[in-house]
mmCIF file of C-alpha atoms in Angstrom:
data_model
loop_
_atom_site.group_PDB
_atom_site.id
_atom_site.type_symbol
_atom_site.label_atom_id
_atom_site.label_comp_id
_atom_site.label_asym_id
_atom_site.label_seq_id
_atom_site.Cartn_x
_atom_site.Cartn_y
_atom_site.Cartn_z
ATOM 1 C CA UNK B 1 0.000 0.000 0.000
ATOM 2 C CA UNK B 2 1.348 3.421 -0.975
ATOM 3 C CA UNK B 3 2.110 6.022 1.670
ATOM 4 C CA UNK B 4 -0.312 8.934 1.849
ATOM 5 C CA UNK B 5 0.553 12.599 1.295
ATOM 6 C CA UNK B 6 -1.710 15.556 2.072
ATOM 7 C CA UNK B 7 -0.889 18.868 0.394
ATOM 8 C CA UNK B 8 -1.937 22.219 1.866
ATOM 9 C CA UNK B 9 -2.089 25.022 -0.705
ATOM 10 C CA UNK B 10 -3.572 28.514 -0.932
ATOM 11 C CA UNK B 11 -2.729 29.663 -4.441
ATOM 12 C CA UNK B 12 -1.957 28.604 -7.987
ATOM 13 C CA UNK B 13 -0.642 25.196 -7.059
ATOM 14 C CA UNK B 14 2.282 25.070 -9.474
ATOM 15 C CA UNK B 15 4.388 23.145 -6.955
ATOM 16 C CA UNK B 16 1.402 20.872 -6.377
ATOM 17 C CA UNK B 17 1.227 20.197 -10.113
ATOM 18 C CA UNK B 18 4.892 19.251 -10.179
ATOM 19 C CA UNK B 19 4.350 16.858 -7.277
ATOM 20 C CA UNK B 20 1.298 15.333 -9.003
ATOM 21 C CA UNK B 21 3.295 14.730 -12.182
ATOM 22 C CA UNK B 22 6.207 13.153 -10.337
ATOM 23 C CA UNK B 23 3.804 10.856 -8.489
ATOM 24 C CA UNK B 24 2.108 9.852 -11.757
ATOM 25 C CA UNK B 25 5.475 9.017 -13.261
ATOM 26 C CA UNK B 26 6.363 6.837 -10.281
ATOM 27 C CA UNK B 27 9.179 9.099 -9.162
ATOM 28 C CA UNK B 28 7.335 9.660 -5.880
ATOM 29 C CA UNK B 29 6.030 6.321 -4.635
ATOM 30 C CA UNK B 30 3.122 7.741 -2.679
ATOM 31 C CA UNK B 31 -0.509 8.657 -3.126
ATOM 32 C CA UNK B 32 -1.551 12.294 -2.936
ATOM 33 C CA UNK B 33 -4.639 11.587 -0.866
ATOM 34 C CA UNK B 34 -5.971 15.137 -0.609
ATOM 35 C CA UNK B 35 -5.334 18.779 -1.328
ATOM 36 C CA UNK B 36 -6.661 21.081 1.387
ATOM 37 C CA UNK B 37 -6.993 24.839 0.968
ATOM 38 C CA UNK B 38 -8.162 27.829 2.957
ATOM 39 C CA UNK B 39 -8.931 29.748 -0.258
ATOM 40 C CA UNK B 40 -12.042 28.988 -2.339
ATOM 41 C CA UNK B 41 -10.391 30.564 -5.384
ATOM 42 C CA UNK B 42 -7.197 28.526 -5.169
ATOM 43 C CA UNK B 43 -6.205 27.057 -8.514
ATOM 44 C CA UNK B 44 -4.666 24.256 -6.468
ATOM 45 C CA UNK B 45 -8.177 22.913 -5.788
ATOM 46 C CA UNK B 46 -8.908 22.842 -9.523
ATOM 47 C CA UNK B 47 -5.636 21.024 -10.169
ATOM 48 C CA UNK B 48 -6.567 18.466 -7.511
ATOM 49 C CA UNK B 49 -10.027 17.818 -8.948
ATOM 50 C CA UNK B 50 -8.597 17.517 -12.458
ATOM 51 C CA UNK B 51 -6.169 14.889 -11.171
ATOM 52 C CA UNK B 52 -8.899 12.976 -9.322
ATOM 53 C CA UNK B 53 -7.551 13.932 -5.914
ATOM 54 C CA UNK B 54 -9.831 14.840 -2.993
ATOM 55 C CA UNK B 55 -10.084 18.630 -2.822
ATOM 56 C CA UNK B 56 -11.114 20.106 0.515
ATOM 57 C CA UNK B 57 -11.901 23.725 1.359
ATOM 58 C CA UNK B 58 -11.628 24.804 4.988
ATOM 59 C CA UNK B 59 -12.096 28.581 5.234
ATOM 60 C CA UNK B 60 -11.137 30.365 8.398
ATOM 61 C CA UNK B 61 -14.155 32.659 7.972
ATOM 62 C CA UNK B 62 -16.446 29.662 8.524
ATOM 63 C CA UNK B 63 -15.200 29.272 12.107
ATOM 64 C CA UNK B 64 -15.634 31.383 15.211
ATOM 65 C CA UNK B 65 -11.906 31.557 15.893
ATOM 66 C CA UNK B 66 -8.576 30.787 14.320
ATOM 67 C CA UNK B 67 -8.103 27.996 16.853
ATOM 68 C CA UNK B 68 -11.352 26.306 15.830
ATOM 69 C CA UNK B 69 -10.399 26.629 12.161
ATOM 70 C CA UNK B 70 -7.019 25.056 12.735
ATOM 71 C CA UNK B 71 -8.558 22.241 14.779
ATOM 72 C CA UNK B 72 -10.904 21.472 11.880
ATOM 73 C CA UNK B 73 -7.931 21.591 9.513
ATOM 74 C CA UNK B 74 -5.845 19.203 11.583
ATOM 75 C CA UNK B 75 -8.757 16.795 12.049
ATOM 76 C CA UNK B 76 -9.403 16.698 8.298
ATOM 77 C CA UNK B 77 -5.731 16.130 7.510
ATOM 78 C CA UNK B 78 -5.602 13.355 10.141
ATOM 79 C CA UNK B 79 -8.414 11.487 8.395
ATOM 80 C CA UNK B 80 -6.011 10.695 5.545
ATOM 81 C CA UNK B 81 -3.329 9.316 7.886
ATOM 82 C CA UNK B 82 -0.531 11.096 6.023
ATOM 83 C CA UNK B 83 3.042 9.939 6.090
ATOM 84 C CA UNK B 84 3.869 13.519 5.120
ATOM 85 C CA UNK B 85 2.058 16.872 5.136
ATOM 86 C CA UNK B 86 3.336 19.057 2.304
ATOM 87 C CA UNK B 87 2.954 22.838 2.415
ATOM 88 C CA UNK B 88 2.871 24.140 -1.155
ATOM 89 C CA UNK B 89 2.175 27.851 -1.038
ATOM 90 C CA UNK B 90 -0.036 27.568 2.036
ATOM 91 C CA UNK B 91 -0.332 31.153 3.216
ATOM 92 C CA UNK B 92 -1.153 30.522 6.849
ATOM 93 C CA UNK B 93 1.263 30.219 9.740
ATOM 94 C CA UNK B 94 0.463 26.971 11.535
ATOM 95 C CA UNK B 95 0.524 26.772 15.307
ATOM 96 C CA UNK B 96 2.764 24.615 17.429
ATOM 97 C CA UNK B 97 -0.276 22.424 18.211
ATOM 98 C CA UNK B 98 -0.778 21.626 14.523
ATOM 99 C CA UNK B 99 2.925 20.984 13.957
ATOM 100 C CA UNK B 100 3.115 18.678 16.976
ATOM 101 C CA UNK B 101 0.114 16.663 15.778
ATOM 102 C CA UNK B 102 2.111 15.768 12.666
ATOM 103 C CA UNK B 103 5.450 15.909 14.417
ATOM 104 C CA UNK B 104 8.468 15.640 12.123
ATOM 105 C CA UNK B 105 6.177 15.002 9.131
ATOM 106 C CA UNK B 106 5.507 18.518 7.830
ATOM 107 C CA UNK B 107 7.597 19.836 4.929
ATOM 108 C CA UNK B 108 7.684 23.267 3.285
ATOM 109 C CA UNK B 109 9.422 25.038 0.425
ATOM 110 C CA UNK B 110 10.513 28.637 0.851
ATOM 111 C CA UNK B 111 11.750 30.997 -1.880
ATOM 112 C CA UNK B 112 15.085 31.947 -0.360
ATOM 113 C CA UNK B 113 18.315 30.362 0.751
ATOM 114 C CA UNK B 114 17.346 29.916 4.378
ATOM 115 C CA UNK B 115 18.209 31.008 6.984
ATOM 116 C CA UNK B 116 18.377 34.205 4.895
ATOM 117 C CA UNK B 117 15.156 36.061 4.077
ATOM 118 C CA UNK B 118 12.509 34.389 6.152
ATOM 119 C CA UNK B 119 8.992 35.685 5.530
ATOM 120 C CA UNK B 120 7.502 37.386 2.477
ATOM 121 C CA UNK B 121 8.719 39.390 -0.544
ATOM 122 C CA UNK B 122 11.987 37.488 -0.676
ATOM 123 C CA UNK B 123 12.743 38.214 -4.344
ATOM 124 C CA UNK B 124 12.541 41.994 -3.992
ATOM 125 C CA UNK B 125 14.469 41.890 -0.733
ATOM 126 C CA UNK B 126 17.293 39.968 -2.422
ATOM 127 C CA UNK B 127 17.425 42.521 -5.254
ATOM 128 C CA UNK B 128 17.305 45.455 -2.821
ATOM 129 C CA UNK B 129 20.210 43.954 -0.868
ATOM 130 C CA UNK B 130 22.311 43.601 -4.016
ATOM 131 C CA UNK B 131 22.840 39.870 -3.488
ATOM 132 C CA UNK B 132 24.473 37.892 -6.296
ATOM 133 C CA UNK B 133 22.482 34.720 -5.672
ATOM 134 C CA UNK B 134 19.056 33.652 -4.554
ATOM 135 C CA UNK B 135 17.252 30.339 -4.478
ATOM 136 C CA UNK B 136 14.827 27.998 -2.770
ATOM 137 C CA UNK B 137 14.939 25.811 0.316
ATOM 138 C CA UNK B 138 13.009 22.677 1.262
ATOM 139 C CA UNK B 139 12.843 22.247 5.015
ATOM 140 C CA UNK B 140 10.960 20.447 7.741
ATOM 141 C CA UNK B 141 8.558 22.710 9.615
ATOM 142 C CA UNK B 142 8.784 23.732 13.248
ATOM 143 C CA UNK B 143 6.726 26.254 15.210
ATOM 144 C CA UNK B 144 9.174 29.012 14.215
ATOM 145 C CA UNK B 145 8.552 30.825 10.917
ATOM 146 C CA UNK B 146 10.550 29.409 7.995
ATOM 147 C CA UNK B 147 12.717 27.438 10.375
ATOM 148 C CA UNK B 148 13.512 23.760 10.823
ATOM 149 C CA UNK B 149 16.012 21.241 9.440
ATOM 150 C CA UNK B 150 16.979 22.015 5.851
ATOM 151 C CA UNK B 151 16.585 19.158 3.380
ATOM 152 C CA UNK B 152 17.657 20.652 0.077
ATOM 153 C CA UNK B 153 18.526 23.956 -1.567
ATOM 154 C CA UNK B 154 18.875 25.187 -5.135
ATOM 155 C CA UNK B 155 20.750 28.339 -6.049
ATOM 156 C CA UNK B 156 19.894 30.861 -8.748
ATOM 157 C CA UNK B 157 22.166 33.668 -9.918
ATOM 158 C CA UNK B 158 20.791 37.180 -9.698
ATOM 159 C CA UNK B 159 21.359 38.672 -13.144
ATOM 160 C CA UNK B 160 21.841 42.326 -14.073
ATOM 161 C CA UNK B 161 18.460 43.834 -14.819
ATOM 162 C CA UNK B 162 16.485 41.227 -12.889
ATOM 163 C CA UNK B 163 13.243 42.413 -11.380
ATOM 164 C CA UNK B 164 11.355 40.540 -8.669
ATOM 165 C CA UNK B 165 9.010 38.883 -11.173
ATOM 166 C CA UNK B 166 11.759 37.483 -13.382
ATOM 167 C CA UNK B 167 13.804 36.316 -10.415
ATOM 168 C CA UNK B 168 10.717 34.657 -8.919
ATOM 169 C CA UNK B 169 10.104 32.820 -12.207
ATOM 170 C CA UNK B 170 13.606 31.293 -12.215
ATOM 171 C CA UNK B 171 13.416 30.374 -8.543
ATOM 172 C CA UNK B 172 10.042 28.696 -9.090
ATOM 173 C CA UNK B 173 11.541 26.553 -11.856
ATOM 174 C CA UNK B 174 14.024 25.222 -9.310
ATOM 175 C CA UNK B 175 11.290 24.681 -6.718
ATOM 176 C CA UNK B 176 9.537 22.358 -9.182
ATOM 177 C CA UNK B 177 12.719 20.261 -9.330
ATOM 178 C CA UNK B 178 13.816 20.052 -5.714
ATOM 179 C CA UNK B 179 10.465 19.736 -3.919
ATOM 180 C CA UNK B 180 9.388 16.471 -5.581
ATOM 181 C CA UNK B 181 12.888 15.097 -5.045
ATOM 182 C CA UNK B 182 12.855 15.980 -1.348
ATOM 183 C CA UNK B 183 9.445 14.318 -0.973
ATOM 184 C CA UNK B 184 10.735 11.217 -2.759
ATOM 185 C CA UNK B 185 13.709 11.026 -0.409
ATOM 186 C CA UNK B 186 11.450 11.277 2.640
ATOM 187 C CA UNK B 187 8.993 8.652 1.399
ATOM 188 C CA UNK B 188 11.833 6.253 0.622
ATOM 189 C CA UNK B 189 13.438 6.772 4.017
ATOM 190 C CA UNK B 190 16.576 8.481 2.728
ATOM 191 C CA UNK B 191 15.969 11.547 4.899
ATOM 192 C CA UNK B 192 14.039 12.416 8.035
ATOM 193 C CA UNK B 193 13.553 15.331 10.408
ATOM 194 C CA UNK B 194 16.398 13.994 12.533
ATOM 195 C CA UNK B 195 18.559 13.169 9.511
ATOM 196 C CA UNK B 196 17.823 15.829 6.880
ATOM 197 C CA UNK B 197 21.087 15.164 5.022
ATOM 198 C CA UNK B 198 21.638 18.819 4.234
ATOM 199 C CA UNK B 199 23.103 21.997 5.604
#
């Protein structure tokens, strides 16, 4: 029986699509059991339905508090018994309670070379700082923002004339390569939270 993955996504779902394709090709030996979003307009939900994957909407506005929303989210994710919870552009900061429920089994990709440039607007911040390189980082998630053991990184040169949009496009291309590979390594037992094999 294949291991189960649940993907949390809020936006376009381009990383989700890359993961779906790698799973279809057998590169990732796991089943994407569900895609869960907090955004009714997320293209990620459309991508999930198109691929025949359960698509689940859990809006924070439907709950009396953030805590109740997150409890509903964690209970829904638990129903799929995931070996791994994958954050793919999920634009909510998850609490320590959520992270502990899926302890050492939550993975994220961030558009910077962590520990540099945690948070948002990383591409413009890199340009404003005059950095010569940028990139993406796959890491396990802890209760601290954009923190946790680093699994894999990919570097991108910052070229003369780059704007944030062009730099983001090149970084995203690398995300589509390294995120499926990091997931594959986890599913096949080559890496873990305690043995991330990087950095």
